[in-house]
N, CA and C of each residue as an Amber inpcrd file, in Angstrom:
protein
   411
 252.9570000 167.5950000 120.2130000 252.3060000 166.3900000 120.6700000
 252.6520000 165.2310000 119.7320000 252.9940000 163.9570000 120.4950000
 253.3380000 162.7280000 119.7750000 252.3320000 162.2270000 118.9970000
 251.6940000 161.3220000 118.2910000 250.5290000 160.6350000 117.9920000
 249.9780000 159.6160000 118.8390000 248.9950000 159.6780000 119.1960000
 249.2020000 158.2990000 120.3570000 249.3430000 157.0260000 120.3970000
 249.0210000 156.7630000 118.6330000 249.6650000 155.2560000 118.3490000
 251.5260000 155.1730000 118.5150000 251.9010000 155.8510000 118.1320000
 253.4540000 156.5100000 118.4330000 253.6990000 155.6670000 119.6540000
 253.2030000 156.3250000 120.7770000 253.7040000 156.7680000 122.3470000
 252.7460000 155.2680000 123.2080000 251.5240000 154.6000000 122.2870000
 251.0570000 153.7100000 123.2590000 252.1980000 152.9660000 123.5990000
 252.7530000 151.8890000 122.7280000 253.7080000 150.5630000 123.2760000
 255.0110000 151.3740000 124.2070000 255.1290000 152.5720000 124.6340000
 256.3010000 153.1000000 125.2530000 255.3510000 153.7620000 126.6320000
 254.4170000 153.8510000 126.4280000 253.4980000 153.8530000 127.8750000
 253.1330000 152.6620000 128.6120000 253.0300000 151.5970000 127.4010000
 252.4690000 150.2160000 128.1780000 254.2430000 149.6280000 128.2770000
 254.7940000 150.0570000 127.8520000 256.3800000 149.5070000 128.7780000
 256.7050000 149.5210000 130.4130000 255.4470000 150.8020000 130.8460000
 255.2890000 150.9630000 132.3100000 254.0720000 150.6250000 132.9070000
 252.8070000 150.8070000 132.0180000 251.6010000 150.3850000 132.7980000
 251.6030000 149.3240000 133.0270000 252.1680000 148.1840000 131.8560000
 252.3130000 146.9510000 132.0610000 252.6830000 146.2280000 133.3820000
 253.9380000 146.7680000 134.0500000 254.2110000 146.4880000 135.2440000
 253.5810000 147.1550000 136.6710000 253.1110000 147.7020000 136.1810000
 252.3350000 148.5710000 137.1190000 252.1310000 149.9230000 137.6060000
 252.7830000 151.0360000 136.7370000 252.8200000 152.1520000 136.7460000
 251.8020000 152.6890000 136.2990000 251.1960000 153.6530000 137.2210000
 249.4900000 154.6590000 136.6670000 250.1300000 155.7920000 136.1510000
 249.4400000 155.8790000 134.8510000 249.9950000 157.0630000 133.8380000
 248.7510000 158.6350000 134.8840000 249.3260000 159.5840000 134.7100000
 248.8640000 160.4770000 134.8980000 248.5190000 161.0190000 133.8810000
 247.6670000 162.2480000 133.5560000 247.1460000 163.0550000 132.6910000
 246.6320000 164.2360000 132.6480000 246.6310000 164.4490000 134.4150000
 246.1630000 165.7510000 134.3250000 247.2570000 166.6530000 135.6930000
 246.9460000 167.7170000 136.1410000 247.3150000 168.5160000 137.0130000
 247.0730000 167.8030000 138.6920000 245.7490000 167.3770000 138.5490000
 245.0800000 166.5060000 139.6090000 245.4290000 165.8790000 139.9090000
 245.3510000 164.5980000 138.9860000 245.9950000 163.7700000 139.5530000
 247.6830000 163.3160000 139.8800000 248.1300000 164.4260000 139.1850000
 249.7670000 164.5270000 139.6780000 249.9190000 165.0640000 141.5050000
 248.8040000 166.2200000 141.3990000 249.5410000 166.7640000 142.9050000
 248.6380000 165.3150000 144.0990000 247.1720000 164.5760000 143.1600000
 247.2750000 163.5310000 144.4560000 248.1180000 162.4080000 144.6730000
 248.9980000 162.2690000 143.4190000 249.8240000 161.2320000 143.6880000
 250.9700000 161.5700000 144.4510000 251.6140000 162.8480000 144.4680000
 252.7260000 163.3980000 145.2210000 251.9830000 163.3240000 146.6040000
 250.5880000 163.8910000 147.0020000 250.0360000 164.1910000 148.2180000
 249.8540000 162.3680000 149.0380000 249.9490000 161.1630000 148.2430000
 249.7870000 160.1320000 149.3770000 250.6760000 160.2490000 149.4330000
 250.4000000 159.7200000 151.3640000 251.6520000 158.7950000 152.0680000
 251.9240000 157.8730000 151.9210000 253.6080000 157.6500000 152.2100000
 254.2440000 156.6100000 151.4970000 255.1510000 157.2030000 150.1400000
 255.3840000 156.1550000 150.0990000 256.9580000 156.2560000 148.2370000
 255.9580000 156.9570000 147.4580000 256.6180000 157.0080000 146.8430000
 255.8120000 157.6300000 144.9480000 256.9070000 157.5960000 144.1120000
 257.2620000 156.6280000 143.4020000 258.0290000 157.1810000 142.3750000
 257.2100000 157.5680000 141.3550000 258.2730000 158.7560000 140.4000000
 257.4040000 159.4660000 138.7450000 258.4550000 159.1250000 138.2400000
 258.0100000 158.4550000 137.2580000 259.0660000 158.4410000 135.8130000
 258.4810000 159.5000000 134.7610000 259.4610000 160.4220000 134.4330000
 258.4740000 161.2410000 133.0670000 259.5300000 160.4390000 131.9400000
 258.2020000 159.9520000 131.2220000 258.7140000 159.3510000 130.1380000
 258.7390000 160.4520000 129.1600000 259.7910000 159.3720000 128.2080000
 259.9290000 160.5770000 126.6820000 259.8190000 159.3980000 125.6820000
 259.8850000 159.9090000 124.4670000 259.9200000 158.7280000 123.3770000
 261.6520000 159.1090000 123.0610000 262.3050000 159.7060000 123.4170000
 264.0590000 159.5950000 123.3870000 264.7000000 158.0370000 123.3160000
 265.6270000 157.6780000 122.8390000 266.3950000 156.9360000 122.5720000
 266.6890000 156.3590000 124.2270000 266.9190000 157.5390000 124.5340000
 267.7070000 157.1110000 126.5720000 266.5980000 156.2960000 127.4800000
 264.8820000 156.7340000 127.0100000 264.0680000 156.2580000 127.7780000
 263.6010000 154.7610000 127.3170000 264.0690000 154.6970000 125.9240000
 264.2660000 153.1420000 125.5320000 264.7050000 152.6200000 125.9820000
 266.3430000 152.9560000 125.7740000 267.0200000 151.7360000 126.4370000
 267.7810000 151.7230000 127.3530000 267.4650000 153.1910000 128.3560000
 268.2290000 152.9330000 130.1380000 266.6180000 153.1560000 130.7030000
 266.0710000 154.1500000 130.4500000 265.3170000 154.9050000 131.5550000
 263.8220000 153.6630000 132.0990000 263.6200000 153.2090000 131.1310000
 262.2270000 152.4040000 131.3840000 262.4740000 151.1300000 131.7220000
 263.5380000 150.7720000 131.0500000 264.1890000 149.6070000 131.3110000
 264.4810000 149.1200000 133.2480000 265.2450000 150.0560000 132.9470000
 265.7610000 150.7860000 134.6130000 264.6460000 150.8260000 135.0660000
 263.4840000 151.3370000 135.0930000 262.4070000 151.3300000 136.1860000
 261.7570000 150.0540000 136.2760000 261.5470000 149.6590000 135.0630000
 260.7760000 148.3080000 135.2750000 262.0720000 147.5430000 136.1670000
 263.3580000 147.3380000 135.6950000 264.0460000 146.2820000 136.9130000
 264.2270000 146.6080000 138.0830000 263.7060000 148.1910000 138.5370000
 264.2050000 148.4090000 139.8350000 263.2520000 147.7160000 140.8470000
 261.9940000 147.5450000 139.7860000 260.6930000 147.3040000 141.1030000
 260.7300000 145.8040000 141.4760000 261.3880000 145.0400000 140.9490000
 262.1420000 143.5760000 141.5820000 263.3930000 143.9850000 142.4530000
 262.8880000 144.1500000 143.6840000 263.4510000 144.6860000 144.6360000
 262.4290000 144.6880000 145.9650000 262.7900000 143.7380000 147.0960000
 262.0790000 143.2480000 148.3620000 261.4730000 144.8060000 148.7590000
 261.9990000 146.0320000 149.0150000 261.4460000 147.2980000 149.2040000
 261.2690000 148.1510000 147.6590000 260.2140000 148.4890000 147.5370000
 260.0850000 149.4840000 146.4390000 258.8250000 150.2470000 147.1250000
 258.7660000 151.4530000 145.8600000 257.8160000 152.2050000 146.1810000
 256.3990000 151.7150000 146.6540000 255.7060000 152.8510000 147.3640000
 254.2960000 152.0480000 147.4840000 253.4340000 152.7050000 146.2930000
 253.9330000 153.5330000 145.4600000 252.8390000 153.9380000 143.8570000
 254.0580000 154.4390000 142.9680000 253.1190000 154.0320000 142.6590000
 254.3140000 154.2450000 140.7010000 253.4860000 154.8310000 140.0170000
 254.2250000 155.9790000 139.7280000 253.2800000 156.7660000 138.6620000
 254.2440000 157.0990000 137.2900000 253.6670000 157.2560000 136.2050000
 254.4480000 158.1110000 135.2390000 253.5920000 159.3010000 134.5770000
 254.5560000 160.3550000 133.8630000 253.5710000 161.0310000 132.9690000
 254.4190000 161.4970000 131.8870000 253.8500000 161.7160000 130.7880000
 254.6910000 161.3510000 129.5500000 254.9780000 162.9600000 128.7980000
 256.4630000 163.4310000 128.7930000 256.9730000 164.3690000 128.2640000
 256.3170000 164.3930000 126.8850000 255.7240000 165.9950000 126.4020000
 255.4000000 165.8260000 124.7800000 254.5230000 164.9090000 124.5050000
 253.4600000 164.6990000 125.5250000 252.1160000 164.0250000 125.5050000
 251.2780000 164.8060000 126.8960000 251.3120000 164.7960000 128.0710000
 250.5360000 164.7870000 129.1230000 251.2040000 166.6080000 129.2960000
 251.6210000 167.2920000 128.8080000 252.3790000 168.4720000 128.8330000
 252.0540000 169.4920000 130.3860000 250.8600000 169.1550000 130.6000000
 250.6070000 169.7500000 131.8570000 250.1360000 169.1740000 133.2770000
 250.6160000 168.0010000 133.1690000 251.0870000 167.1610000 134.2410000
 252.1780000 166.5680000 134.2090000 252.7830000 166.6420000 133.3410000
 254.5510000 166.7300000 132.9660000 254.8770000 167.5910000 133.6830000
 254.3280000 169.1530000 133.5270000 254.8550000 170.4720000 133.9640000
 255.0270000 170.2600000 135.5490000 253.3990000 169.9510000 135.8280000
 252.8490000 169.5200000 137.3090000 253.6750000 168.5540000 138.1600000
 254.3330000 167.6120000 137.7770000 255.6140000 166.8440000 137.9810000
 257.0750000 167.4280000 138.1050000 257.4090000 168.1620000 137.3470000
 258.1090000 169.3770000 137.3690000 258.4230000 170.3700000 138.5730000
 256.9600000 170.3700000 138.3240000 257.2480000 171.4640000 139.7220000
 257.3550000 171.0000000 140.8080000 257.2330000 169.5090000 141.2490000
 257.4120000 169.3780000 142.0180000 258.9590000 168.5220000 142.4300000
 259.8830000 168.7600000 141.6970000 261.1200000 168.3680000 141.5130000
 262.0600000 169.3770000 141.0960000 261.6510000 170.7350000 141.5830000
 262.4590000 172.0460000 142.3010000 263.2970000 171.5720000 142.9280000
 264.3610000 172.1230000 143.0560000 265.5440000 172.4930000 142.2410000
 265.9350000 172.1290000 141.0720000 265.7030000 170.5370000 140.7100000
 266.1460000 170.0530000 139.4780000 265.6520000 170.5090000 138.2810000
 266.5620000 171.0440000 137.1650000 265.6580000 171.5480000 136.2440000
 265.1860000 170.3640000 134.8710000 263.9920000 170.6850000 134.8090000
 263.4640000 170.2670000 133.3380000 264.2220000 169.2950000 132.6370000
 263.8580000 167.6420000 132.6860000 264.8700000 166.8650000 131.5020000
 263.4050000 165.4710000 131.5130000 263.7130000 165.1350000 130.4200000
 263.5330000 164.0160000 129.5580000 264.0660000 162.8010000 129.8200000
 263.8680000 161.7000000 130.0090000 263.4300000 161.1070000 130.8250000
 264.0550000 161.2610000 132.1390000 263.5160000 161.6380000 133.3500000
 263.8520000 162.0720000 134.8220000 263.2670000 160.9170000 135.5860000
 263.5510000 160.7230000 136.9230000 263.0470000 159.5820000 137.8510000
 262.7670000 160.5020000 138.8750000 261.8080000 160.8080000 139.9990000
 261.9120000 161.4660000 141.4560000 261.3220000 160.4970000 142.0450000
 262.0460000 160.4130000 143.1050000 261.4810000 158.9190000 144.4660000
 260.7200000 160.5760000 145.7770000 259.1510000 159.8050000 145.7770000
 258.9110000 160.9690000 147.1680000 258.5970000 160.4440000 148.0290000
 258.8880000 160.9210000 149.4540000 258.3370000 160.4770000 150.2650000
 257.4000000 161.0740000 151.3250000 255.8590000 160.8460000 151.5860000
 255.5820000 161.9720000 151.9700000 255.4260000 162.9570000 151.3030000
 255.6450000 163.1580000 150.1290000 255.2520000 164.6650000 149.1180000
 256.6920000 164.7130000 149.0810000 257.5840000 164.4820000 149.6020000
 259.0550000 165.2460000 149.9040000 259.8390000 164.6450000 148.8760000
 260.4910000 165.2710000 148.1290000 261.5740000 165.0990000 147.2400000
 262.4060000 164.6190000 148.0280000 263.0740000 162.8650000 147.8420000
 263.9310000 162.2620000 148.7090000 265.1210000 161.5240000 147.5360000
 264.8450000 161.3980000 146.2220000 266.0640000 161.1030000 145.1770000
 265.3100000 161.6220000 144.3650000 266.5300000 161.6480000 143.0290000
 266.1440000 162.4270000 141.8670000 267.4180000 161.5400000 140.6790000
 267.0730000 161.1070000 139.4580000 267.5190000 160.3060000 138.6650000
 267.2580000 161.3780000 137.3970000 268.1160000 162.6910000 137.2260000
 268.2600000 163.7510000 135.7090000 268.5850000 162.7560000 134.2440000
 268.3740000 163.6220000 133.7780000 268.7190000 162.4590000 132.3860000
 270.4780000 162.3910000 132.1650000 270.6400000 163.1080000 132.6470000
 272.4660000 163.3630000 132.5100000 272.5650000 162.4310000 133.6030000
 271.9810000 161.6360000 134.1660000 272.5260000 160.2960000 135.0380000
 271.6080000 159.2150000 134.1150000 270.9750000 159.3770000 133.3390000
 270.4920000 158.2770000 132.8170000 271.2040000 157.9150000 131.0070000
 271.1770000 158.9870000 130.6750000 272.0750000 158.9590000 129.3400000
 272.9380000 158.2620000 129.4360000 273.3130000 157.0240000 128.5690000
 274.4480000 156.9470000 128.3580000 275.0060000 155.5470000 129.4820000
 274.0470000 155.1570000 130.2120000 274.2110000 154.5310000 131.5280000
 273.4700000 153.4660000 131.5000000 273.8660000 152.1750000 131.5250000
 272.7260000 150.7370000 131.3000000 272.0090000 150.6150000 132.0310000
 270.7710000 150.3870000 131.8810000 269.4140000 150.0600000 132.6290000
 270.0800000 149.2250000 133.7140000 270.6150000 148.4320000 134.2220000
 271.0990000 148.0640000 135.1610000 271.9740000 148.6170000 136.0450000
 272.6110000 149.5070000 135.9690000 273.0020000 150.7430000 136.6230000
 271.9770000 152.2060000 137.2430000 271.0620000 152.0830000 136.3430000
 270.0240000 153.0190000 136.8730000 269.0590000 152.6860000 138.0110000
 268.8410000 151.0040000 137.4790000 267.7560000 150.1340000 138.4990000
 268.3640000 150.1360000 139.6910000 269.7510000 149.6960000 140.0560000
 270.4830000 149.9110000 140.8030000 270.5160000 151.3040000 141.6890000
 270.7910000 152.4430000 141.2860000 270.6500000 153.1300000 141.7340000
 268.6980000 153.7350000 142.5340000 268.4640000 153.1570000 141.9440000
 266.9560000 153.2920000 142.2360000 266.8160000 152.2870000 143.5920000
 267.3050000 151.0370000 143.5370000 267.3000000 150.2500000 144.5070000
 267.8630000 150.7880000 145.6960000 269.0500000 151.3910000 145.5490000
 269.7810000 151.7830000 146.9840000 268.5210000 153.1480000 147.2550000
 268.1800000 153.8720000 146.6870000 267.1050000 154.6230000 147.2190000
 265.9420000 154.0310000 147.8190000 265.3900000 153.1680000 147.1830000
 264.4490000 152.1480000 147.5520000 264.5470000 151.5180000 149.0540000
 265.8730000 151.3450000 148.9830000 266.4390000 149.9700000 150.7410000
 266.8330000 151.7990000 151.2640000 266.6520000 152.7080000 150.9700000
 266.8560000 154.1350000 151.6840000 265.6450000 154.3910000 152.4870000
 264.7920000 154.4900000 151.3610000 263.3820000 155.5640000 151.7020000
 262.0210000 154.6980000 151.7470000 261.9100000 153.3770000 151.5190000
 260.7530000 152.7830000 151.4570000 260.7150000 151.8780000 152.4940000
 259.4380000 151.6210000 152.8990000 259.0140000 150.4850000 153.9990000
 259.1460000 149.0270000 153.1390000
């Protein structure tokens, strides 16, 4: 577990714009269960979620279609609504900072960290966008 002075200013990098942190088991499977978008960002305190992964989410949501809820839950803090997030992004396995767009509960994109590593926040937002003008009203 991080400290939570650590991990606040890298949580409020997303609540700020409007992302609801999760924390438990609960409220992960009701955020997958509304209808409509859902994106999850699982944040990490990693280097990648600095400076592609959060970055990248906050610019994707300046975009005429985006999700209708934004959620995150934070790797190595929220550990069992991390997991709970997880499971619901079967097939993909287990990574640090990850993106899943749902729709309907339904796994409809998926953003691994091996697409976010290494890749400028403007390339990720991007890719989030063409999912966005894909899967959202």
């Amino acid at each position: 577990m991080y400290p939570a002075e650590l991990v606040k200013p890298m949580r409020e990098d997303l609540t700020n714009v409007g992302f609801e942190e999760l924390h438990t088991t609960e409220a992960v499977d009701n955020a997958i269960a509304k209808e409509g978008t859902t994106l999850v960002v699982v944040n990490s305190v990693c280097g990648c979620a600095a400076a592609n992964a959060r970055p990248g989410a906050r610019m994707s949501i300046q975009n005429e279609k985006r999700p209708s809820h934004l959620v995150t839950v934070f790797a190595g803090v929220d550990k069992e609504a991390t997991n709970k997030a997880r499971e619901y992004m079967i097939p993909f396995p287990p990574s640090s900072p990850c993106m899943a767009l749902f729709k309907d509960g339904e796994l409809v994109h998926m953003l691994e960290r091996h697409h976010i590593e290494g890749r400028p926040a403007e390339l990720i937002a991007e890719n989030l966008k063409d999912a966005y003008n894909e899967h959202c009203s």
